[in-house]
Short mmCIF file of C-alpha atoms in Angstrom, two decimals:
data_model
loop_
_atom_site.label_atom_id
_atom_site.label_comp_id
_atom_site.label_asym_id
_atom_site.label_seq_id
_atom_site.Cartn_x
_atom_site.Cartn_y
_atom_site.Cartn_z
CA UNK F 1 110.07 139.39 98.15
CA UNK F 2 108.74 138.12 94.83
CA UNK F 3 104.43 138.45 94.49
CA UNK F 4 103.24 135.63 95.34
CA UNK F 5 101.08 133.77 92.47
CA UNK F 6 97.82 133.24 92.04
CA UNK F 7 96.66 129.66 91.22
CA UNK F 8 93.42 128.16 89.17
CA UNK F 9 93.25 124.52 89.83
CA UNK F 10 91.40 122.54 87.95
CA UNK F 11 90.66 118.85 88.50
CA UNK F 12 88.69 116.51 86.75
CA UNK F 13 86.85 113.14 88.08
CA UNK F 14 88.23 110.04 86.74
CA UNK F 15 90.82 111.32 83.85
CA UNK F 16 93.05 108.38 82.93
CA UNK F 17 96.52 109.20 83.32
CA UNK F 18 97.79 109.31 79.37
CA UNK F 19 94.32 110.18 78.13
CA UNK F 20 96.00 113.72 76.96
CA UNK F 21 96.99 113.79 72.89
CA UNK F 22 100.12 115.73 73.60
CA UNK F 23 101.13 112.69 75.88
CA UNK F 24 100.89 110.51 72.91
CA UNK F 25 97.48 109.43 73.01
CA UNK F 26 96.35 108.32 69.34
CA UNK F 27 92.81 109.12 69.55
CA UNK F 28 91.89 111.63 72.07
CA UNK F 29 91.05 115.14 70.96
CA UNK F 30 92.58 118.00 73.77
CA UNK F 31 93.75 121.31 72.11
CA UNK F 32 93.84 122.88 75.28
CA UNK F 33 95.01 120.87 77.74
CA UNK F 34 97.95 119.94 75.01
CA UNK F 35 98.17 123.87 75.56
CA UNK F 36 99.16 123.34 79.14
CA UNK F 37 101.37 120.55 78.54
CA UNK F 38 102.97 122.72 76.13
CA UNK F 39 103.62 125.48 79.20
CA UNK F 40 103.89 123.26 81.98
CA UNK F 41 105.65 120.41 83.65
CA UNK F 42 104.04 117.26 83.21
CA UNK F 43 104.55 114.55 86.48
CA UNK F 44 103.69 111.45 84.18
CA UNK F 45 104.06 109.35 87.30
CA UNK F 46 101.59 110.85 89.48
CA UNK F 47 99.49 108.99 91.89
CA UNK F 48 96.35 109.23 93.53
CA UNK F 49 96.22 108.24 97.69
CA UNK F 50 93.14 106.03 97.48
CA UNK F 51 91.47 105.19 93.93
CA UNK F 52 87.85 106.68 95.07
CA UNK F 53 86.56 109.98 94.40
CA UNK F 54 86.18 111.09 98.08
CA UNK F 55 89.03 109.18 99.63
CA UNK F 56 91.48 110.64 97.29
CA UNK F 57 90.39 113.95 97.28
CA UNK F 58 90.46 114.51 100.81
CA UNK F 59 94.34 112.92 100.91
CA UNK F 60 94.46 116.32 97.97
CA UNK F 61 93.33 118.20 100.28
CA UNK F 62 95.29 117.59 103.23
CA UNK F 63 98.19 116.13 102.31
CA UNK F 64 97.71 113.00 104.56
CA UNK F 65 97.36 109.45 103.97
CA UNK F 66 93.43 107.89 104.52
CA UNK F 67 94.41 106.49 108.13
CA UNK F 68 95.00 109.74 109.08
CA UNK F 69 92.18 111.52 107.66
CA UNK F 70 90.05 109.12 108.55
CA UNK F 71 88.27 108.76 104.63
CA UNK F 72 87.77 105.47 103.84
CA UNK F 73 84.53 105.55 102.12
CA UNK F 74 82.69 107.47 99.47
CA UNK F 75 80.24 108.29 101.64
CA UNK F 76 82.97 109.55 104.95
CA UNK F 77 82.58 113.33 105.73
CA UNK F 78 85.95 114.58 105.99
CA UNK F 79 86.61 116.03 109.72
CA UNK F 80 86.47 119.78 109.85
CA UNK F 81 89.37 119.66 112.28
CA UNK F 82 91.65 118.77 109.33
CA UNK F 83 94.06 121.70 108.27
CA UNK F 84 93.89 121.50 104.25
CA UNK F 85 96.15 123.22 101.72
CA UNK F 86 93.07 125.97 101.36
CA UNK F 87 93.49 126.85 105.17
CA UNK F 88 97.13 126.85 104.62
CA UNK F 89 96.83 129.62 101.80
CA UNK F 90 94.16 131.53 103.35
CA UNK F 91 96.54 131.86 106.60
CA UNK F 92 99.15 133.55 104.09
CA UNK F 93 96.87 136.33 102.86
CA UNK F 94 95.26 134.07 100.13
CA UNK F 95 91.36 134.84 98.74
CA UNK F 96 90.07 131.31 98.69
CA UNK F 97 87.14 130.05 96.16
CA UNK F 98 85.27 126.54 95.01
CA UNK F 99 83.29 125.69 92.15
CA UNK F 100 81.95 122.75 91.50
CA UNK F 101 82.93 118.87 92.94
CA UNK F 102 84.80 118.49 95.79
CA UNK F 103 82.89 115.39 97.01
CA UNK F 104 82.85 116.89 100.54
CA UNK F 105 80.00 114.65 102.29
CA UNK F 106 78.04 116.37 105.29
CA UNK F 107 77.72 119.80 106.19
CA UNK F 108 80.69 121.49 105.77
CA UNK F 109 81.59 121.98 102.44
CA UNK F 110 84.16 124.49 102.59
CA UNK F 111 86.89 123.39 104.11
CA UNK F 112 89.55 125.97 103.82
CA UNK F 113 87.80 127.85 101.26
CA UNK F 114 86.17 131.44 101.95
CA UNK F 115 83.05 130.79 99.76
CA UNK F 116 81.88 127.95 96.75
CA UNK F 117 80.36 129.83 94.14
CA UNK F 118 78.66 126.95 92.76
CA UNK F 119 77.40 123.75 94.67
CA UNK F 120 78.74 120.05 94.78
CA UNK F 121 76.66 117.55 92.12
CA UNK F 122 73.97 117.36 94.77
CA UNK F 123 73.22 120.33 97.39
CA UNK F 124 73.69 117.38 100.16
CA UNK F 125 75.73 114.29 100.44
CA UNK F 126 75.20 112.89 103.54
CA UNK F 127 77.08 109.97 105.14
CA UNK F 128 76.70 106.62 103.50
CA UNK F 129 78.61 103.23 103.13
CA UNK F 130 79.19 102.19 99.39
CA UNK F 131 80.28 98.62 100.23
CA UNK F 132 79.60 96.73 103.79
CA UNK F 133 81.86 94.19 104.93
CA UNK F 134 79.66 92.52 107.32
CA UNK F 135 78.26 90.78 104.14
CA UNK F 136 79.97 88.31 101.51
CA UNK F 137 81.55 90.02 98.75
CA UNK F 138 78.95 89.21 95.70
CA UNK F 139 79.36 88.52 92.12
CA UNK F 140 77.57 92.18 91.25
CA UNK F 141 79.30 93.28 87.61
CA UNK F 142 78.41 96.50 88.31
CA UNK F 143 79.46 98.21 85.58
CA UNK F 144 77.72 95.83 82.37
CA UNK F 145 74.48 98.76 81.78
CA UNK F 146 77.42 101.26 82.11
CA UNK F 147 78.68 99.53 78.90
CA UNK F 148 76.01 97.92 76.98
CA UNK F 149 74.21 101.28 77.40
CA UNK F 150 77.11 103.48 75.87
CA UNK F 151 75.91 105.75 73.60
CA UNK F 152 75.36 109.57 72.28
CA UNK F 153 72.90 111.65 73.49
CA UNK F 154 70.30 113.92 71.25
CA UNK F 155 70.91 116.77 74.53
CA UNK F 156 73.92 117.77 76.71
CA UNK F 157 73.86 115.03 79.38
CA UNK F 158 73.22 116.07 83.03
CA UNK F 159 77.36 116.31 83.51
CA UNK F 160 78.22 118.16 80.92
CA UNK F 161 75.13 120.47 82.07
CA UNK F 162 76.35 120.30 85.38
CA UNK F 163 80.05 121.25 84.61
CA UNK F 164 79.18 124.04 82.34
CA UNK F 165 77.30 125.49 85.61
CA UNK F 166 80.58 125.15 87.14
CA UNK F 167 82.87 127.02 85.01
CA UNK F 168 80.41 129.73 84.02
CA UNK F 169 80.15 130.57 88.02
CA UNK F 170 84.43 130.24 87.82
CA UNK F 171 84.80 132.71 85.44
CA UNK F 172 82.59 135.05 87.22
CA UNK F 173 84.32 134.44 90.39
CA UNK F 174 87.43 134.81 88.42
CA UNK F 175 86.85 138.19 87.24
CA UNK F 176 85.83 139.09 90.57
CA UNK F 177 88.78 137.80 91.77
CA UNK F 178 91.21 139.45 89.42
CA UNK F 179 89.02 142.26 89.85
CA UNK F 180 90.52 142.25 93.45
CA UNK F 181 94.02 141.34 93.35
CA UNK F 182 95.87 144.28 94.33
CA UNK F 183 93.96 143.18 97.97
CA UNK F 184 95.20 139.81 98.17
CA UNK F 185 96.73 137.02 95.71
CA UNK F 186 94.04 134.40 94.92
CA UNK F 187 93.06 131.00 94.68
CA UNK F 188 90.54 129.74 92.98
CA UNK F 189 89.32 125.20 92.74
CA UNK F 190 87.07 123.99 89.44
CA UNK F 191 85.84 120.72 90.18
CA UNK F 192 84.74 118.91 87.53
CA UNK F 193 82.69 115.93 86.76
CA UNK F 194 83.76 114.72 83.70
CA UNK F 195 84.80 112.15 82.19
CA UNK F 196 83.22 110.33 85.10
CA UNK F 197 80.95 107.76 83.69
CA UNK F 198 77.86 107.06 82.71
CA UNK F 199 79.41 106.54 79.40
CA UNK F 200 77.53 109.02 77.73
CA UNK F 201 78.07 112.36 75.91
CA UNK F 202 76.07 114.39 73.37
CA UNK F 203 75.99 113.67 70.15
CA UNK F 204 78.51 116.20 68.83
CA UNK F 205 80.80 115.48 71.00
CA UNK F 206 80.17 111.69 69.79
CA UNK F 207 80.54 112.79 65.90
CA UNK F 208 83.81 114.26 66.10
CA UNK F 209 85.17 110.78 66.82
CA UNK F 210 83.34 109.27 63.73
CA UNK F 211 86.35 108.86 61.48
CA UNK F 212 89.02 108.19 64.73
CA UNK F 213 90.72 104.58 64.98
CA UNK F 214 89.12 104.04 68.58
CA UNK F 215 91.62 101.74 70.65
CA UNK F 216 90.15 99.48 72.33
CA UNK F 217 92.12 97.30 75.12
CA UNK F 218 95.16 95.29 75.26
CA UNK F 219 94.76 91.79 74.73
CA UNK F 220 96.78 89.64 77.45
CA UNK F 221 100.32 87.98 75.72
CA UNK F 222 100.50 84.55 74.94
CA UNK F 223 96.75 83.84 74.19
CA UNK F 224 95.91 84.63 77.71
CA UNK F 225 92.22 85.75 79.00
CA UNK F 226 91.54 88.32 81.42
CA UNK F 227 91.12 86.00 84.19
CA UNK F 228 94.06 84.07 83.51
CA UNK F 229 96.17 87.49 84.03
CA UNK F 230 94.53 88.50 87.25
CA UNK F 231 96.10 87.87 90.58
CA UNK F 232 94.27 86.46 93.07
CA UNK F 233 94.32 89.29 95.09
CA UNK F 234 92.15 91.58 92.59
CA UNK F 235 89.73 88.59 91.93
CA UNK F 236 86.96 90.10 94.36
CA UNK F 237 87.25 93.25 92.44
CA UNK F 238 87.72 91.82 89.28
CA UNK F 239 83.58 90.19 89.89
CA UNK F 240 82.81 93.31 90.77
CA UNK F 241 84.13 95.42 88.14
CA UNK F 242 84.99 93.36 85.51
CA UNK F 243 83.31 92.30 82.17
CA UNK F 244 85.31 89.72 80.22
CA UNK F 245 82.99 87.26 80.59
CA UNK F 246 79.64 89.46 80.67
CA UNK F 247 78.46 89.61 77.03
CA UNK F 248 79.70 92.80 76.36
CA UNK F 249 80.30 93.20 72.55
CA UNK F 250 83.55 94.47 70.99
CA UNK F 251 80.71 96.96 69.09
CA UNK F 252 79.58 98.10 72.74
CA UNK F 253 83.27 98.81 74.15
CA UNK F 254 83.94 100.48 70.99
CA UNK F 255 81.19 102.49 72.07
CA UNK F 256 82.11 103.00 75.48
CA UNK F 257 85.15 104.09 74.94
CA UNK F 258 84.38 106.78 72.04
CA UNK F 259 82.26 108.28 74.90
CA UNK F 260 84.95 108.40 76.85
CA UNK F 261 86.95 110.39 74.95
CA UNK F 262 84.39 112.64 73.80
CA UNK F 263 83.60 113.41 77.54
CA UNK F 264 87.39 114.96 77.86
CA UNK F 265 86.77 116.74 74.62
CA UNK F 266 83.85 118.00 76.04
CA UNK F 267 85.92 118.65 79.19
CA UNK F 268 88.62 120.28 77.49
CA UNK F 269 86.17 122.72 75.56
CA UNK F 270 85.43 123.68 79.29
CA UNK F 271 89.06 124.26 79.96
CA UNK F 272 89.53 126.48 77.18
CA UNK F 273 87.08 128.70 78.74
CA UNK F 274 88.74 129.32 81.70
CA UNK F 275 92.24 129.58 80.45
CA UNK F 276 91.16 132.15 77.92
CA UNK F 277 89.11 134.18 80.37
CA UNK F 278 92.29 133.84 82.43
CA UNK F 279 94.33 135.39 79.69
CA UNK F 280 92.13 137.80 78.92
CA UNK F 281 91.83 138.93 82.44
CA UNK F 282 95.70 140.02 82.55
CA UNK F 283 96.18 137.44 85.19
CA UNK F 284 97.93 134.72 83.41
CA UNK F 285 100.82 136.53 83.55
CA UNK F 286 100.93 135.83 87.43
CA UNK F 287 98.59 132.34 87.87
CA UNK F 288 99.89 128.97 88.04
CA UNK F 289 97.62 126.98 86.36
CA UNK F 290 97.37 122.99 87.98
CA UNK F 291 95.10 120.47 86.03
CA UNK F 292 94.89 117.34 88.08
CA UNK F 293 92.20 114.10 87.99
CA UNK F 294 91.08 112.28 91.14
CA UNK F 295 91.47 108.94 89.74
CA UNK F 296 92.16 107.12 86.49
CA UNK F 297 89.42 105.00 84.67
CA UNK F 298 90.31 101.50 83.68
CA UNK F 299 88.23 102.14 80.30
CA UNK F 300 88.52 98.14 79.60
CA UNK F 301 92.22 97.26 80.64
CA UNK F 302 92.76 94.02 82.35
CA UNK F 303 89.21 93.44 81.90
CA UNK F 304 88.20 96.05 85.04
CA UNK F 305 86.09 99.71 84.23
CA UNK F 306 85.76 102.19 86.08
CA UNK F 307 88.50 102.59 88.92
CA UNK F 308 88.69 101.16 92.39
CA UNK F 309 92.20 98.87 91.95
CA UNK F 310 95.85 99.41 91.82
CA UNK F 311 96.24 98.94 88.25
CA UNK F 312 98.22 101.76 86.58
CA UNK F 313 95.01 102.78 84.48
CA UNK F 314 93.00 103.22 87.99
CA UNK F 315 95.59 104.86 90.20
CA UNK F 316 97.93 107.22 88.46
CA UNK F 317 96.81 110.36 87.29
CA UNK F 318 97.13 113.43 85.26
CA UNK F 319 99.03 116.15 86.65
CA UNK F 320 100.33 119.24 84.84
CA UNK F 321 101.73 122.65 86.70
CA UNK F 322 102.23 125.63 84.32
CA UNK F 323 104.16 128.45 85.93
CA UNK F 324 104.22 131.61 84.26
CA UNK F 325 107.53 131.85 81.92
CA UNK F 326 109.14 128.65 82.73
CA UNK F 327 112.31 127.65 81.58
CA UNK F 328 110.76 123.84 82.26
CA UNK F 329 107.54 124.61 79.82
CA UNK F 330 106.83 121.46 77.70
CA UNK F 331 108.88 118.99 80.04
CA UNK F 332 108.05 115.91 81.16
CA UNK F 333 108.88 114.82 84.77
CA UNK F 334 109.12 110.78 85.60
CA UNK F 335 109.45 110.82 88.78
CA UNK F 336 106.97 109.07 91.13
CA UNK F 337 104.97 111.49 92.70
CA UNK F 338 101.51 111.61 95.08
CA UNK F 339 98.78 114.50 94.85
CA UNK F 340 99.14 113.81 98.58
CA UNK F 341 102.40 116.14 97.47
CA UNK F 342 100.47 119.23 97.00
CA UNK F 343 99.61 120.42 100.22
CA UNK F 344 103.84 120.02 100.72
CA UNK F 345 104.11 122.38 97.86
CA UNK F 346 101.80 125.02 99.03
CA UNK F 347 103.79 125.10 102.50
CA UNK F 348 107.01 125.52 100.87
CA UNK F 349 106.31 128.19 98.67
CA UNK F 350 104.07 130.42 101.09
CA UNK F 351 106.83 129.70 103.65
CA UNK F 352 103.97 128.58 106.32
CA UNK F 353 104.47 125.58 108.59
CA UNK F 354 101.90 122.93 108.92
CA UNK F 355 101.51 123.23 112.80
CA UNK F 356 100.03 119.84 113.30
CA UNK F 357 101.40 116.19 112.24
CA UNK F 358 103.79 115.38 110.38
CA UNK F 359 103.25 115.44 106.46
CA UNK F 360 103.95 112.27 104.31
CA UNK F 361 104.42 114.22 101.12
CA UNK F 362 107.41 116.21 99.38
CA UNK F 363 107.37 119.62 98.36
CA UNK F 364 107.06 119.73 94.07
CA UNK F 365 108.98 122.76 94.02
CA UNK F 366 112.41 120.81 93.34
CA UNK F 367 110.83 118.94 90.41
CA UNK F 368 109.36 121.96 88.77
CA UNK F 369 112.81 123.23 88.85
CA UNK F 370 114.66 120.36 87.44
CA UNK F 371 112.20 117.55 85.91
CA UNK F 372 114.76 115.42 85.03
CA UNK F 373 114.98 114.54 88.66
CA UNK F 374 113.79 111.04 89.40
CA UNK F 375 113.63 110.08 93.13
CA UNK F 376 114.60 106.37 92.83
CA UNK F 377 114.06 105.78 96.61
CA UNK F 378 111.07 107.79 96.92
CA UNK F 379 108.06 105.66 97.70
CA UNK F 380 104.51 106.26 96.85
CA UNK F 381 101.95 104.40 98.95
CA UNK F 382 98.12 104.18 98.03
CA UNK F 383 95.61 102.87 99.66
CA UNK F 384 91.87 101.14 98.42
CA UNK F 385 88.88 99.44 101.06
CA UNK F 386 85.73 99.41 99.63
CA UNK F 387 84.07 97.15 97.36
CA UNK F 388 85.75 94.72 94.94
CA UNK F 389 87.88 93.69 98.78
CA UNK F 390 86.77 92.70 102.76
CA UNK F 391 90.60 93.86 103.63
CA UNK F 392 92.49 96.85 103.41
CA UNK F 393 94.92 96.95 100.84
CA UNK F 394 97.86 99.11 100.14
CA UNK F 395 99.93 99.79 96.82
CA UNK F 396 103.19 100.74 97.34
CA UNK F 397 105.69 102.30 94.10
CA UNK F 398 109.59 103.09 94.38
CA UNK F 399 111.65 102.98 91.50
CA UNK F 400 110.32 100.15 88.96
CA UNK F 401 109.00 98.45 91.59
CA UNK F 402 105.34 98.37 92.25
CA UNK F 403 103.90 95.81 94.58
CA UNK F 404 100.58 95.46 96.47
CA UNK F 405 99.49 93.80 99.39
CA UNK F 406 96.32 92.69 101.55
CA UNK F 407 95.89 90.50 104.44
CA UNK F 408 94.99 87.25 104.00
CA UNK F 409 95.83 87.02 100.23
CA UNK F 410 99.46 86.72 97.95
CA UNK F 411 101.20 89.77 97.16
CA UNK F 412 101.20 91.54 93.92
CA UNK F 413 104.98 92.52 92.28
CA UNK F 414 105.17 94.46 88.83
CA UNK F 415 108.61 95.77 87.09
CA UNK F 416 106.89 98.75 85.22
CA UNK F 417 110.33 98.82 83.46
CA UNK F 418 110.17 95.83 81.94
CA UNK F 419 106.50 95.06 82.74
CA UNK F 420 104.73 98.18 81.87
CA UNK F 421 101.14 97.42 81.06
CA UNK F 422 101.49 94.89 84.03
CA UNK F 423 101.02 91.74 82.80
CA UNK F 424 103.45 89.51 84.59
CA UNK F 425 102.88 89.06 88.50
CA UNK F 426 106.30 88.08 89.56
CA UNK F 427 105.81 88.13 93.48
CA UNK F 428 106.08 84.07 93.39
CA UNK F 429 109.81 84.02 91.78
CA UNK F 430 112.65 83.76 94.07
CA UNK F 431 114.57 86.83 93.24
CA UNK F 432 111.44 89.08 93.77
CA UNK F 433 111.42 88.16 97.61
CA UNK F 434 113.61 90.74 98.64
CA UNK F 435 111.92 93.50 96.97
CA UNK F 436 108.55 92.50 98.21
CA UNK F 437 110.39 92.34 101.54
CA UNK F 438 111.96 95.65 101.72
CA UNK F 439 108.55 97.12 100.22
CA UNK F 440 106.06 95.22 102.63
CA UNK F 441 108.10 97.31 105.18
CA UNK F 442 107.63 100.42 103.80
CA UNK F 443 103.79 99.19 104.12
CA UNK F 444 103.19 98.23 107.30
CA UNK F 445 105.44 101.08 108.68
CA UNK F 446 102.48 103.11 110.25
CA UNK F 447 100.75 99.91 111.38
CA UNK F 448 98.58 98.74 108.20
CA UNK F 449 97.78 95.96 107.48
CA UNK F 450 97.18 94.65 111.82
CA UNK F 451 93.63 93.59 112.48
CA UNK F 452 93.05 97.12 114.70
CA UNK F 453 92.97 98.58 111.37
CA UNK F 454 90.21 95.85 110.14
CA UNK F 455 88.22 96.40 112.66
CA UNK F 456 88.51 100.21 112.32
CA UNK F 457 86.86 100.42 109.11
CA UNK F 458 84.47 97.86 109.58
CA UNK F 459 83.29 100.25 112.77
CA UNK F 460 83.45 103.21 110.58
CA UNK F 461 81.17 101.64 107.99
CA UNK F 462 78.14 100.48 110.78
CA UNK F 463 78.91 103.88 111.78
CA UNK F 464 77.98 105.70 108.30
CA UNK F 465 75.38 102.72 107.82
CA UNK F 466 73.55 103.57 110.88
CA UNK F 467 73.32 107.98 110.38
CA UNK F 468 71.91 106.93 106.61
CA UNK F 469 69.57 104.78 107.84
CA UNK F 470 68.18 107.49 110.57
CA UNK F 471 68.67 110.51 107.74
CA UNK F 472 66.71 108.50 105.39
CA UNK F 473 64.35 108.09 108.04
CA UNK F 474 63.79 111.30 109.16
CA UNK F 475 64.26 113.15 105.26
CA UNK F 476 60.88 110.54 104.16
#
């Protein structure tokens, strides 16, 4: 039997998909993540489950869909009764380590994982509600100060502090780890914070993008504004998010955005570290190396920041898996693919069976070994109910069709072939009906969409309002 690997997975908070030079970004500055491109296969249609940092990560961690896991808020503590990829490897002999963000809310913040050796960005999240939909939806623009107060900072900010906590307590794991190996193959999670805004970042950091052509975003065709563009459904989220019509300047998302991408130079600085402790450990030789981001960040697209909607910008994500020696190194991978697909992987290759529900993902294994695969019928569902909606909506992706869909408002259809920057809502035109058909089935299949489900999260978030409001209480 061949050893099993080791793995190092890293994953950052809020990484736009093609924010990556050596996937053809023209700005962004990434020597070593253009590194693990160069060794890896890159899944350039990879999608988050739920475009929210906890939802999604807790459909990472246990390879089911939010319904099932029961995460529909930032603020939801994911059940400890939920078997997660971790669990799966520690069952097959695995040592199992955390540090850094996870965005597990509550008490238990290991999940799977033997020990964290360094702490979530705050020692405590307890249960909250970030949006509750026993009120009107308002008009908030929460993210203007994010923008109009862009800008370098004379120190490290308080995230790029806070990550280089978490990869200086990685590496020492790490060596500990590797220190240990002969015992048992390892495991070992970074969770990063950045890019996640503020839109802020050092002033170095900031400098080394002085001379850069900064893009800023696409301007809708045919003389089009934002609001023109946007389909009804995404106007709640578009109030809430957007800033077309704020009084930002073009100086200020300029601004904005060269913070951005200073954050994931900053990030990938980080990155560096680990991968050359890794090398210099010996381990490399035997560690699959996995960088992956929660989320996108709509840096400005459609008029929306931050993430939070089904636009391509919001809800696909990096995802790059470097074997040792692979034949595949440097390849790119287009077919559609869910990080809801990892724990699916880990099962197939440690040859353990997920004694409990059935899993909606597919093992990656068959991609890794021949990229060029593309799963034309596979579909890729998402899901998003928080703020910016007072419905639960659901994106669903197969082939070059991407539609989404919430009660009570039209349905959204995109050809990313022809459509890729997803301008063009065709879900009105006659020929489009039997796509939206065939994919408002593959929807609804598990029940989404009924008004149980409504009333299921609206419980759940009286349910998280109410333990706040006593914790709160009792913690003044």
């Amino acid at each position: 039997m061949p050893e099993q690997p080791n793995f190092l997975i890293i994953m950052a908070d809020q990484h736009a998909p093609d924010a990556i030079a050596a996937l053809g970004h023209p700005a962004v500055k990434t020597p070593w993540l253009d590194r693990l491109v160069s060794s890896g296969v890159t899944f350039r249609n990879a999608y988050c489950a739920y475009p929210m940092c906890t939802p999604s990560r807790a459909s990472f961690m246990t390879g089911h869909m939010t319904r099932e896991h029961g995460v529909w808020e930032l603020g939801t503590p994911l059940r400890s009764d939920m078997p997660t990829w971790a669990h799966v490897l520690r069952k097959a002999g695995y040592a199992t380590s955390i540090s850094g963000r996870m965005h597990f809310v509550g008490h238990d913040k290991l999940h799977g994982f033997e020990k964290s050796v360094h702490p979530d960005r705050g020692a405590m999240l307890m249960p909250y509600t970030y949006g509750c939909w026993d009120h009107p939806q308002t008009d908030d623009h929460v993210m203007v100060k994010a923008i109009t107060d862009a800008g370098p900072t004379e120190n490290a900010t308080s995230v790029e502090q806070y990550d280089t906590a978490v990869v200086d307590a990685a590496v020492t794991e790490l060596s500990e780890l590797v220190a240990h190996q002969d015992q048992r193959p390892w495991a070992l999670m970074v969770g990063l914070l950045l890019p996640h805004f503020p839109y802020a970042i050092s002033q170095p950091y900031y400098d080394m993008y002085e001379d850069t052509d900064i893009p800023m975003p696409r301007v809708p065709p045919g003389d089009q504004s934002y609001e023109e563009c946007v389909p009804p459904q995404f106007v709640d989220s578009r109030k809430w998010l957007g800033l077309t019509t704020d009084g930002a300047t073009p100086e200020q998302v300029c601004a904005a955005r060269r913070c951005y991408y200073g954050m994931i130079t900053s990030m990938d600085e980080l990155i560096g570290k680990l991968l050359t402790h890794l090398e210099q450990s010996g381990a490399a030789e035997n560690t699959w190396v996995v960088f992956l981001s929660d989320h996108g960040d709509n840096m400005g697209e459609h008029g929306f920041w931050s993430k939070l909607n089904f636009y391509e910008d919001s809800v696909r994500v990096p995802l790059v898996v470097a074997r040792p020696g692979d034949p595949n190194a440097g390849r790119a991978c287009p077919a559609p693919v869910s990080l809801v697909d990892w724990m699916s992987t880990v099962l197939d290759l440690t040859g353990e069976e997920a004694a409990f529900e059935p899993l909606p993902g597919r093992s990656l294994l068959p991609l890794l070994d021949d990229p060029t695969q593309t799963w034309p019928e596979r579909p890729i569902v998402a899901d998003y109910a928080c703020d910016g909606t007072r419905v639960p909506m659901r994106m669903v992706r197969r082939g070059r069709w991407k539609a989404s869909f919430a009660p009570g408002h039209p349905p959204v259809l995109f050809d990313l072939e022809d459509d890729p920057h997803e301008w063009n809502d065709l879900s009105g035109e006659a020929p489009s009906q039997a796509v939206l058909a065939e994919l408002r089935a593959i929807a609804c299949v598990d029940g989404w969409g009924e008004e149980p489900l409504l009333e299921e999260i609206r419980a759940h978030k009286r349910r998280l309002t109410y333990i706040s409001t006593a914790e709160k209480r009792t913690q003044g």
